Amino acid sequence: MKLFLDTANVAQVSEIASWGMLDGVTTNPSLVAKEGKDGSTSSPQVFKKTVLEMCKLVPCVSAQVTAVDSEGMIKQGKEYAAWHKHVVVKVPMTTEGLKAVSFFSKKGIKTNVTLVFSSAQAILAAKAGATIISPFIGRLDDQGEDGMGLIAEILEVWENYQFKTEVLVASTRHPRHVVDAARLGAHICTLPYDVFKKLPNHALTDNGLKKFLADWESVKK
Ligand code: G3P
């Protein structure tokens, strides 16, 4: 399973990429806005710079269109895709979005269909030729639904067909989501920075290392 970082912060990408196992980054307009409350990060020049810096660090960077009509999405998406071959054009799961994804698919432009909350939406996006779909599990859990259950259902559907579309588990909230996604065979899981930072930690690892080093020191001449 590929692991992505869900952020618009280049320093965070650089830090986690330095661990040597980061496969990609997912951004969205809210994450971009969070990085610059004055609107600076969402200006076209700064957004492009941010995406390009991330493209130097990882092989897959989702950049979301903000147009809501297919023509606008296509215009923005073509521009993003021309920035760097690592860019994946993120498109919302709407009928306009499906039209845009179908266009991008025919042109060989990679897409990530976001805001997926049902298997029916997942099937439509895959049939339109999405490279990736992003079901938001945390937001389903937040309203009392079963987010990981949706991932299981989508992957069950995928077993019946030859969809090449990768299932990206998004809106994750804690490290257990990574394991549950991997057990189900999801292709990708994206994690916020604070959740990613928790993954390598275990108290027994820390205590074990402390004891190894103390024992080593105690016999050193
Ligand atoms: O990449 C988008 C997705 O992960 C959003 O997560 O926490 O805003 O529901 P969240």
PDB file of C-alpha atoms and ligand atoms in Angstrom:
ATOM      1  CA  MET A   1       0.000   0.000   0.000  1.00  0.00           C
ATOM      2  CA  LYS A   2       1.271   3.441  -0.918  1.00  0.00           C
ATOM      3  CA  LEU A   3       1.385   6.072   1.833  1.00  0.00           C
ATOM      4  CA  PHE A   4       0.624   9.705   1.045  1.00  0.00           C
ATOM      5  CA  LEU A   5       0.816  12.812   3.218  1.00  0.00           C
ATOM      6  CA  ASP A   6      -2.345  14.956   3.345  1.00  0.00           C
ATOM      7  CA  THR A   7      -0.928  18.469   3.535  1.00  0.00           C
ATOM      8  CA  ALA A   8      -0.124  21.671   1.654  1.00  0.00           C
ATOM      9  CA  ASN A   9       2.955  22.315   3.800  1.00  0.00           C
ATOM     10  CA  VAL A  10       6.231  21.730   1.921  1.00  0.00           C
ATOM     11  CA  ALA A  11       8.332  21.510   5.111  1.00  0.00           C
ATOM     12  CA  GLN A  12       6.132  18.651   6.344  1.00  0.00           C
ATOM     13  CA  VAL A  13       6.509  16.844   3.007  1.00  0.00           C
ATOM     14  CA  SER A  14      10.265  17.344   3.103  1.00  0.00           C
ATOM     15  CA  GLU A  15      10.499  15.957   6.655  1.00  0.00           C
ATOM     16  CA  ILE A  16       8.421  12.822   6.009  1.00  0.00           C
ATOM     17  CA  ALA A  17       9.983  12.257   2.557  1.00  0.00           C
ATOM     18  CA  SER A  18      13.395  12.181   4.273  1.00  0.00           C
ATOM     19  CA  TRP A  19      12.293   8.944   5.986  1.00  0.00           C
ATOM     20  CA  GLY A  20      12.558   7.316   2.544  1.00  0.00           C
ATOM     21  CA  MET A  21       9.109   5.780   2.165  1.00  0.00           C
ATOM     22  CA  LEU A  22       6.693   8.565   1.235  1.00  0.00           C
ATOM     23  CA  ASP A  23       4.840   7.821  -2.019  1.00  0.00           C
ATOM     24  CA  GLY A  24       2.887  11.012  -2.594  1.00  0.00           C
ATOM     25  CA  VAL A  25       1.000  14.048  -1.328  1.00  0.00           C
ATOM     26  CA  THR A  26      -2.664  15.013  -1.406  1.00  0.00           C
ATOM     27  CA  THR A  27      -3.594  18.674  -1.185  1.00  0.00           C
ATOM     28  CA  ASN A  28      -7.013  20.301  -1.228  1.00  0.00           C
ATOM     29  CA  PRO A  29      -8.234  23.933  -1.169  1.00  0.00           C
ATOM     30  CA  SER A  30      -8.829  23.843   2.612  1.00  0.00           C
ATOM     31  CA  LEU A  31      -5.284  22.597   3.293  1.00  0.00           C
ATOM     32  CA  VAL A  32      -3.837  25.240   0.953  1.00  0.00           C
ATOM     33  CA  ALA A  33      -5.885  27.990   2.652  1.00  0.00           C
ATOM     34  CA  LYS A  34      -4.733  26.780   6.104  1.00  0.00           C
ATOM     35  CA  GLU A  35      -1.106  27.481   5.156  1.00  0.00           C
ATOM     36  CA  GLY A  36      -1.752  31.194   4.486  1.00  0.00           C
ATOM     37  CA  LYS A  37      -4.742  32.847   6.132  1.00  0.00           C
ATOM     38  CA  ASP A  38      -4.013  36.048   4.168  1.00  0.00           C
ATOM     39  CA  GLY A  39      -4.805  34.218   0.925  1.00  0.00           C
ATOM     40  CA  SER A  40      -1.145  34.138  -0.127  1.00  0.00           C
ATOM     41  CA  THR A  41      -0.938  30.333  -0.485  1.00  0.00           C
ATOM     42  CA  SER A  42      -3.938  30.107  -2.794  1.00  0.00           C
ATOM     43  CA  SER A  43      -2.624  32.727  -5.227  1.00  0.00           C
ATOM     44  CA  PRO A  44      -1.923  30.938  -8.543  1.00  0.00           C
ATOM     45  CA  GLN A  45       1.833  31.663  -8.451  1.00  0.00           C
ATOM     46  CA  VAL A  46       2.309  30.505  -4.852  1.00  0.00           C
ATOM     47  CA  PHE A  47       0.123  27.412  -5.355  1.00  0.00           C
ATOM     48  CA  LYS A  48       2.161  26.456  -8.432  1.00  0.00           C
ATOM     49  CA  LYS A  49       5.427  26.981  -6.522  1.00  0.00           C
ATOM     50  CA  THR A  50       4.151  24.830  -3.630  1.00  0.00           C
ATOM     51  CA  VAL A  51       3.090  22.011  -5.963  1.00  0.00           C
ATOM     52  CA  LEU A  52       6.384  22.131  -7.880  1.00  0.00           C
ATOM     53  CA  GLU A  53       8.429  21.981  -4.668  1.00  0.00           C
ATOM     54  CA  MET A  54       6.431  18.934  -3.602  1.00  0.00           C
ATOM     55  CA  CYS A  55       6.922  17.324  -7.042  1.00  0.00           C
ATOM     56  CA  LYS A  56      10.673  17.424  -6.424  1.00  0.00           C
ATOM     57  CA  LEU A  57      10.151  15.408  -3.231  1.00  0.00           C
ATOM     58  CA  VAL A  58       7.562  12.766  -4.192  1.00  0.00           C
ATOM     59  CA  PRO A  59       6.332  11.083  -7.413  1.00  0.00           C
ATOM     60  CA  CYS A  60       2.625  11.917  -7.026  1.00  0.00           C
ATOM     61  CA  VAL A  61       1.080  15.255  -5.976  1.00  0.00           C
ATOM     62  CA  SER A  62      -2.682  15.837  -6.126  1.00  0.00           C
ATOM     63  CA  ALA A  63      -3.617  19.424  -7.014  1.00  0.00           C
ATOM     64  CA  GLN A  64      -7.340  20.196  -6.844  1.00  0.00           C
ATOM     65  CA  VAL A  65      -9.260  22.268  -9.376  1.00  0.00           C
ATOM     66  CA  THR A  66     -11.553  24.957  -7.955  1.00  0.00           C
ATOM     67  CA  ALA A  67     -13.782  25.421 -11.011  1.00  0.00           C
ATOM     68  CA  VAL A  68     -17.202  23.773 -10.713  1.00  0.00           C
ATOM     69  CA  ASP A  69     -18.040  23.441 -14.423  1.00  0.00           C
ATOM     70  CA  SER A  70     -16.328  20.840 -16.613  1.00  0.00           C
ATOM     71  CA  GLU A  71     -14.884  23.440 -18.999  1.00  0.00           C
ATOM     72  CA  GLY A  72     -13.294  25.340 -16.131  1.00  0.00           C
ATOM     73  CA  MET A  73     -11.997  22.114 -14.568  1.00  0.00           C
ATOM     74  CA  ILE A  74     -10.475  21.053 -17.890  1.00  0.00           C
ATOM     75  CA  LYS A  75      -8.784  24.439 -18.329  1.00  0.00           C
ATOM     76  CA  GLN A  76      -7.332  24.398 -14.807  1.00  0.00           C
ATOM     77  CA  GLY A  77      -6.438  20.704 -14.923  1.00  0.00           C
ATOM     78  CA  LYS A  78      -4.572  20.998 -18.231  1.00  0.00           C
ATOM     79  CA  GLU A  79      -2.556  23.846 -16.745  1.00  0.00           C
ATOM     80  CA  TYR A  80      -1.730  21.895 -13.548  1.00  0.00           C
ATOM     81  CA  ALA A  81      -0.767  18.775 -15.523  1.00  0.00           C
ATOM     82  CA  ALA A  82       1.635  20.822 -17.658  1.00  0.00           C
ATOM     83  CA  TRP A  83       3.506  22.006 -14.526  1.00  0.00           C
ATOM     84  CA  HIS A  84       5.115  18.625 -13.808  1.00  0.00           C
ATOM     85  CA  LYS A  85       4.641  14.951 -14.693  1.00  0.00           C
ATOM     86  CA  HIS A  86       4.123  14.127 -10.993  1.00  0.00           C
ATOM     87  CA  VAL A  87       0.927  16.227 -10.836  1.00  0.00           C
ATOM     88  CA  VAL A  88      -2.386  14.408 -10.480  1.00  0.00           C
ATOM     89  CA  VAL A  89      -5.430  16.608 -11.179  1.00  0.00           C
ATOM     90  CA  LYS A  90      -7.893  16.362  -8.297  1.00  0.00           C
ATOM     91  CA  VAL A  91     -11.516  16.724  -9.364  1.00  0.00           C
ATOM     92  CA  PRO A  92     -14.677  16.703  -7.215  1.00  0.00           C
ATOM     93  CA  MET A  93     -17.178  13.856  -7.550  1.00  0.00           C
ATOM     94  CA  THR A  94     -19.898  15.707  -9.469  1.00  0.00           C
ATOM     95  CA  THR A  95     -21.378  15.119 -12.906  1.00  0.00           C
ATOM     96  CA  GLU A  96     -19.279  18.054 -14.164  1.00  0.00           C
ATOM     97  CA  GLY A  97     -16.276  16.408 -12.520  1.00  0.00           C
ATOM     98  CA  LEU A  98     -17.024  13.115 -14.293  1.00  0.00           C
ATOM     99  CA  LYS A  99     -17.092  14.909 -17.661  1.00  0.00           C
ATOM    100  CA  ALA A 100     -13.700  16.451 -16.893  1.00  0.00           C
ATOM    101  CA  VAL A 101     -12.247  13.108 -15.717  1.00  0.00           C
ATOM    102  CA  SER A 102     -13.427  11.422 -18.893  1.00  0.00           C
ATOM    103  CA  PHE A 103     -11.681  14.158 -20.929  1.00  0.00           C
ATOM    104  CA  PHE A 104      -8.453  13.898 -18.885  1.00  0.00           C
ATOM    105  CA  SER A 105      -8.467  10.110 -19.127  1.00  0.00           C
ATOM    106  CA  LYS A 106      -8.561  10.263 -22.948  1.00  0.00           C
ATOM    107  CA  LYS A 107      -5.671  12.758 -22.903  1.00  0.00           C
ATOM    108  CA  GLY A 108      -3.568  10.599 -20.559  1.00  0.00           C
ATOM    109  CA  ILE A 109      -3.790  13.149 -17.719  1.00  0.00           C
ATOM    110  CA  LYS A 110      -3.869  11.523 -14.273  1.00  0.00           C
ATOM    111  CA  THR A 111      -6.833  12.288 -12.009  1.00  0.00           C
ATOM    112  CA  ASN A 112      -7.910  11.838  -8.393  1.00  0.00           C
ATOM    113  CA  VAL A 113     -11.680  11.981  -7.869  1.00  0.00           C
ATOM    114  CA  THR A 114     -12.277  13.455  -4.431  1.00  0.00           C
ATOM    115  CA  LEU A 115     -15.258  13.671  -2.067  1.00  0.00           C
ATOM    116  CA  VAL A 116     -16.356  10.095  -2.739  1.00  0.00           C
ATOM    117  CA  PHE A 117     -18.877   8.907  -0.144  1.00  0.00           C
ATOM    118  CA  SER A 118     -20.600   5.923  -1.819  1.00  0.00           C
ATOM    119  CA  SER A 119     -19.786   2.866  -3.907  1.00  0.00           C
ATOM    120  CA  ALA A 120     -22.070   4.154  -6.678  1.00  0.00           C
ATOM    121  CA  GLN A 121     -19.890   7.278  -6.933  1.00  0.00           C
ATOM    122  CA  ALA A 122     -16.771   5.086  -6.906  1.00  0.00           C
ATOM    123  CA  ILE A 123     -18.067   2.990  -9.821  1.00  0.00           C
ATOM    124  CA  LEU A 124     -18.954   6.082 -11.887  1.00  0.00           C
ATOM    125  CA  ALA A 125     -15.532   7.637 -11.293  1.00  0.00           C
ATOM    126  CA  ALA A 126     -13.748   4.403 -12.254  1.00  0.00           C
ATOM    127  CA  LYS A 127     -15.840   4.085 -15.421  1.00  0.00           C
ATOM    128  CA  ALA A 128     -14.995   7.696 -16.314  1.00  0.00           C
ATOM    129  CA  GLY A 129     -11.324   6.666 -16.162  1.00  0.00           C
ATOM    130  CA  ALA A 130     -10.155   8.106 -12.835  1.00  0.00           C
ATOM    131  CA  THR A 131      -6.578   7.167 -11.933  1.00  0.00           C
ATOM    132  CA  ILE A 132      -7.422   7.394  -8.222  1.00  0.00           C
ATOM    133  CA  ILE A 133     -10.623   7.747  -6.191  1.00  0.00           C
ATOM    134  CA  SER A 134     -10.654   9.219  -2.679  1.00  0.00           C
ATOM    135  CA  PRO A 135     -13.405   7.982  -0.363  1.00  0.00           C
ATOM    136  CA  PHE A 136     -13.443  10.161   2.811  1.00  0.00           C
ATOM    137  CA  ILE A 137     -13.779   7.686   5.650  1.00  0.00           C
ATOM    138  CA  GLY A 138     -13.385  10.049   8.647  1.00  0.00           C
ATOM    139  CA  ARG A 139     -16.189  12.329   7.498  1.00  0.00           C
ATOM    140  CA  LEU A 140     -18.498   9.293   7.162  1.00  0.00           C
ATOM    141  CA  ASP A 141     -17.514   8.100  10.652  1.00  0.00           C
ATOM    142  CA  ASP A 142     -18.118  11.635  11.986  1.00  0.00           C
ATOM    143  CA  GLN A 143     -21.767  11.356  11.019  1.00  0.00           C
ATOM    144  CA  GLY A 144     -22.226   7.845  12.374  1.00  0.00           C
ATOM    145  CA  GLU A 145     -21.620   5.914   9.161  1.00  0.00           C
ATOM    146  CA  ASP A 146     -18.991   3.216   8.548  1.00  0.00           C
ATOM    147  CA  GLY A 147     -16.116   4.773   6.577  1.00  0.00           C
ATOM    148  CA  MET A 148     -13.907   1.682   6.469  1.00  0.00           C
ATOM    149  CA  GLY A 149     -17.007  -0.355   5.558  1.00  0.00           C
ATOM    150  CA  LEU A 150     -17.266   1.759   2.414  1.00  0.00           C
ATOM    151  CA  ILE A 151     -13.634   0.936   1.528  1.00  0.00           C
ATOM    152  CA  ALA A 152     -14.379  -2.785   1.989  1.00  0.00           C
ATOM    153  CA  GLU A 153     -17.450  -2.511  -0.242  1.00  0.00           C
ATOM    154  CA  ILE A 154     -15.579  -0.634  -2.999  1.00  0.00           C
ATOM    155  CA  LEU A 155     -12.705  -3.154  -2.952  1.00  0.00           C
ATOM    156  CA  GLU A 156     -15.228  -6.001  -3.117  1.00  0.00           C
ATOM    157  CA  VAL A 157     -16.723  -4.415  -6.260  1.00  0.00           C
ATOM    158  CA  TRP A 158     -13.200  -3.933  -7.694  1.00  0.00           C
ATOM    159  CA  GLU A 159     -12.599  -7.724  -7.402  1.00  0.00           C
ATOM    160  CA  ASN A 160     -15.408  -8.321  -9.903  1.00  0.00           C
ATOM    161  CA  TYR A 161     -14.002  -6.083 -12.632  1.00  0.00           C
ATOM    162  CA  GLN A 162     -10.767  -4.918 -14.213  1.00  0.00           C
ATOM    163  CA  PHE A 163     -10.883  -1.325 -12.923  1.00  0.00           C
ATOM    164  CA  LYS A 164      -7.369   0.124 -12.945  1.00  0.00           C
ATOM    165  CA  THR A 165      -8.494   2.961 -10.652  1.00  0.00           C
ATOM    166  CA  GLU A 166      -6.635   2.985  -7.341  1.00  0.00           C
ATOM    167  CA  VAL A 167      -8.612   3.320  -4.109  1.00  0.00           C
ATOM    168  CA  LEU A 168      -7.109   5.990  -1.846  1.00  0.00           C
ATOM    169  CA  VAL A 169      -8.345   5.989   1.757  1.00  0.00           C
ATOM    170  CA  ALA A 170      -8.729   9.677   2.683  1.00  0.00           C
ATOM    171  CA  SER A 171      -9.929  11.685   5.684  1.00  0.00           C
ATOM    172  CA  THR A 172      -8.021   9.399   8.047  1.00  0.00           C
ATOM    173  CA  ARG A 173      -7.882  10.289  11.722  1.00  0.00           C
ATOM    174  CA  HIS A 174      -5.520   7.866  13.510  1.00  0.00           C
ATOM    175  CA  PRO A 175      -2.798   5.231  12.918  1.00  0.00           C
ATOM    176  CA  ARG A 176      -5.248   2.326  13.130  1.00  0.00           C
ATOM    177  CA  HIS A 177      -6.856   3.579   9.910  1.00  0.00           C
ATOM    178  CA  VAL A 178      -3.587   2.773   8.077  1.00  0.00           C
ATOM    179  CA  VAL A 179      -3.582  -0.819   9.278  1.00  0.00           C
ATOM    180  CA  ASP A 180      -7.279  -1.319   8.570  1.00  0.00           C
ATOM    181  CA  ALA A 181      -6.821   0.119   5.049  1.00  0.00           C
ATOM    182  CA  ALA A 182      -3.850  -2.207   4.432  1.00  0.00           C
ATOM    183  CA  ARG A 183      -5.740  -5.266   5.725  1.00  0.00           C
ATOM    184  CA  LEU A 184      -8.477  -4.547   3.198  1.00  0.00           C
ATOM    185  CA  GLY A 185      -5.922  -4.173   0.397  1.00  0.00           C
ATOM    186  CA  ALA A 186      -6.526  -0.468  -0.326  1.00  0.00           C
ATOM    187  CA  HIS A 187      -4.005   0.831  -2.867  1.00  0.00           C
ATOM    188  CA  ILE A 188      -3.173   4.114  -1.102  1.00  0.00           C
ATOM    189  CA  CYS A 189      -3.780   5.712   2.294  1.00  0.00           C
ATOM    190  CA  THR A 190      -3.284   9.430   2.876  1.00  0.00           C
ATOM    191  CA  LEU A 191      -2.566  10.726   6.367  1.00  0.00           C
ATOM    192  CA  PRO A 192      -2.439  14.134   8.017  1.00  0.00           C
ATOM    193  CA  TYR A 193       1.033  15.103   9.314  1.00  0.00           C
ATOM    194  CA  ASP A 194       0.211  14.535  12.997  1.00  0.00           C
ATOM    195  CA  VAL A 195      -1.062  10.999  12.278  1.00  0.00           C
ATOM    196  CA  PHE A 196       1.949  10.199  10.058  1.00  0.00           C
ATOM    197  CA  LYS A 197       4.316  11.284  12.861  1.00  0.00           C
ATOM    198  CA  LYS A 198       2.689   8.771  15.229  1.00  0.00           C
ATOM    199  CA  LEU A 199       3.283   5.781  12.919  1.00  0.00           C
ATOM    200  CA  PRO A 200       6.928   4.972  13.777  1.00  0.00           C
ATOM    201  CA  ASN A 201       6.419   5.209  17.545  1.00  0.00           C
ATOM    202  CA  HIS A 202       6.043   2.448  20.109  1.00  0.00           C
ATOM    203  CA  ALA A 203       6.905   2.704  23.815  1.00  0.00           C
ATOM    204  CA  LEU A 204       8.521  -0.757  23.752  1.00  0.00           C
ATOM    205  CA  THR A 205      10.827   0.354  20.915  1.00  0.00           C
ATOM    206  CA  ASP A 206      11.934   3.407  22.934  1.00  0.00           C
ATOM    207  CA  ASN A 207      12.403   1.395  26.144  1.00  0.00           C
ATOM    208  CA  GLY A 208      14.163  -1.417  24.304  1.00  0.00           C
ATOM    209  CA  LEU A 209      16.647   0.950  22.665  1.00  0.00           C
ATOM    210  CA  LYS A 210      17.292   2.729  25.970  1.00  0.00           C
ATOM    211  CA  LYS A 211      18.127  -0.627  27.587  1.00  0.00           C
ATOM    212  CA  PHE A 212      20.381  -1.736  24.693  1.00  0.00           C
ATOM    213  CA  LEU A 213      22.369   1.502  24.921  1.00  0.00           C
ATOM    214  CA  ALA A 214      22.572   1.405  28.752  1.00  0.00           C
ATOM    215  CA  ASP A 215      23.847  -2.209  28.656  1.00  0.00           C
ATOM    216  CA  TRP A 216      26.415  -1.248  25.996  1.00  0.00           C
ATOM    217  CA  GLU A 217      27.648   1.695  28.058  1.00  0.00           C
ATOM    218  CA  SER A 218      27.887  -0.441  31.228  1.00  0.00           C
ATOM    219  CA  VAL A 219      30.513  -2.797  29.731  1.00  0.00           C
ATOM    220  CA  LYS A 220      32.423  -0.205  27.704  1.00  0.00           C
ATOM    221  CA  LYS A 221      36.094   0.070  28.705  1.00  0.00           C
TER     222      LYS A 221
HETATM  223  O1  G3P B   1      -7.462  14.919   1.263  1.00  0.00           O
HETATM  224  C1  G3P B   1      -8.695  15.194   1.742  1.00  0.00           C
HETATM  225  C2  G3P B   1      -9.143  14.487   2.997  1.00  0.00           C
HETATM  226  O2  G3P B   1      -8.161  13.658   3.489  1.00  0.00           O
HETATM  227  C3  G3P B   1      -9.774  15.419   3.963  1.00  0.00           C
HETATM  228  O3  G3P B   1      -9.741  15.010   5.288  1.00  0.00           O
HETATM  229  O4  G3P B   1      -9.832  15.470   7.684  1.00  0.00           O
HETATM  230  O5  G3P B   1     -10.710  17.194   6.088  1.00  0.00           O
HETATM  231  O6  G3P B   1     -11.943  15.075   6.467  1.00  0.00           O
HETATM  232  P1  G3P B   1     -10.614  15.726   6.432  1.00  0.00           P
END
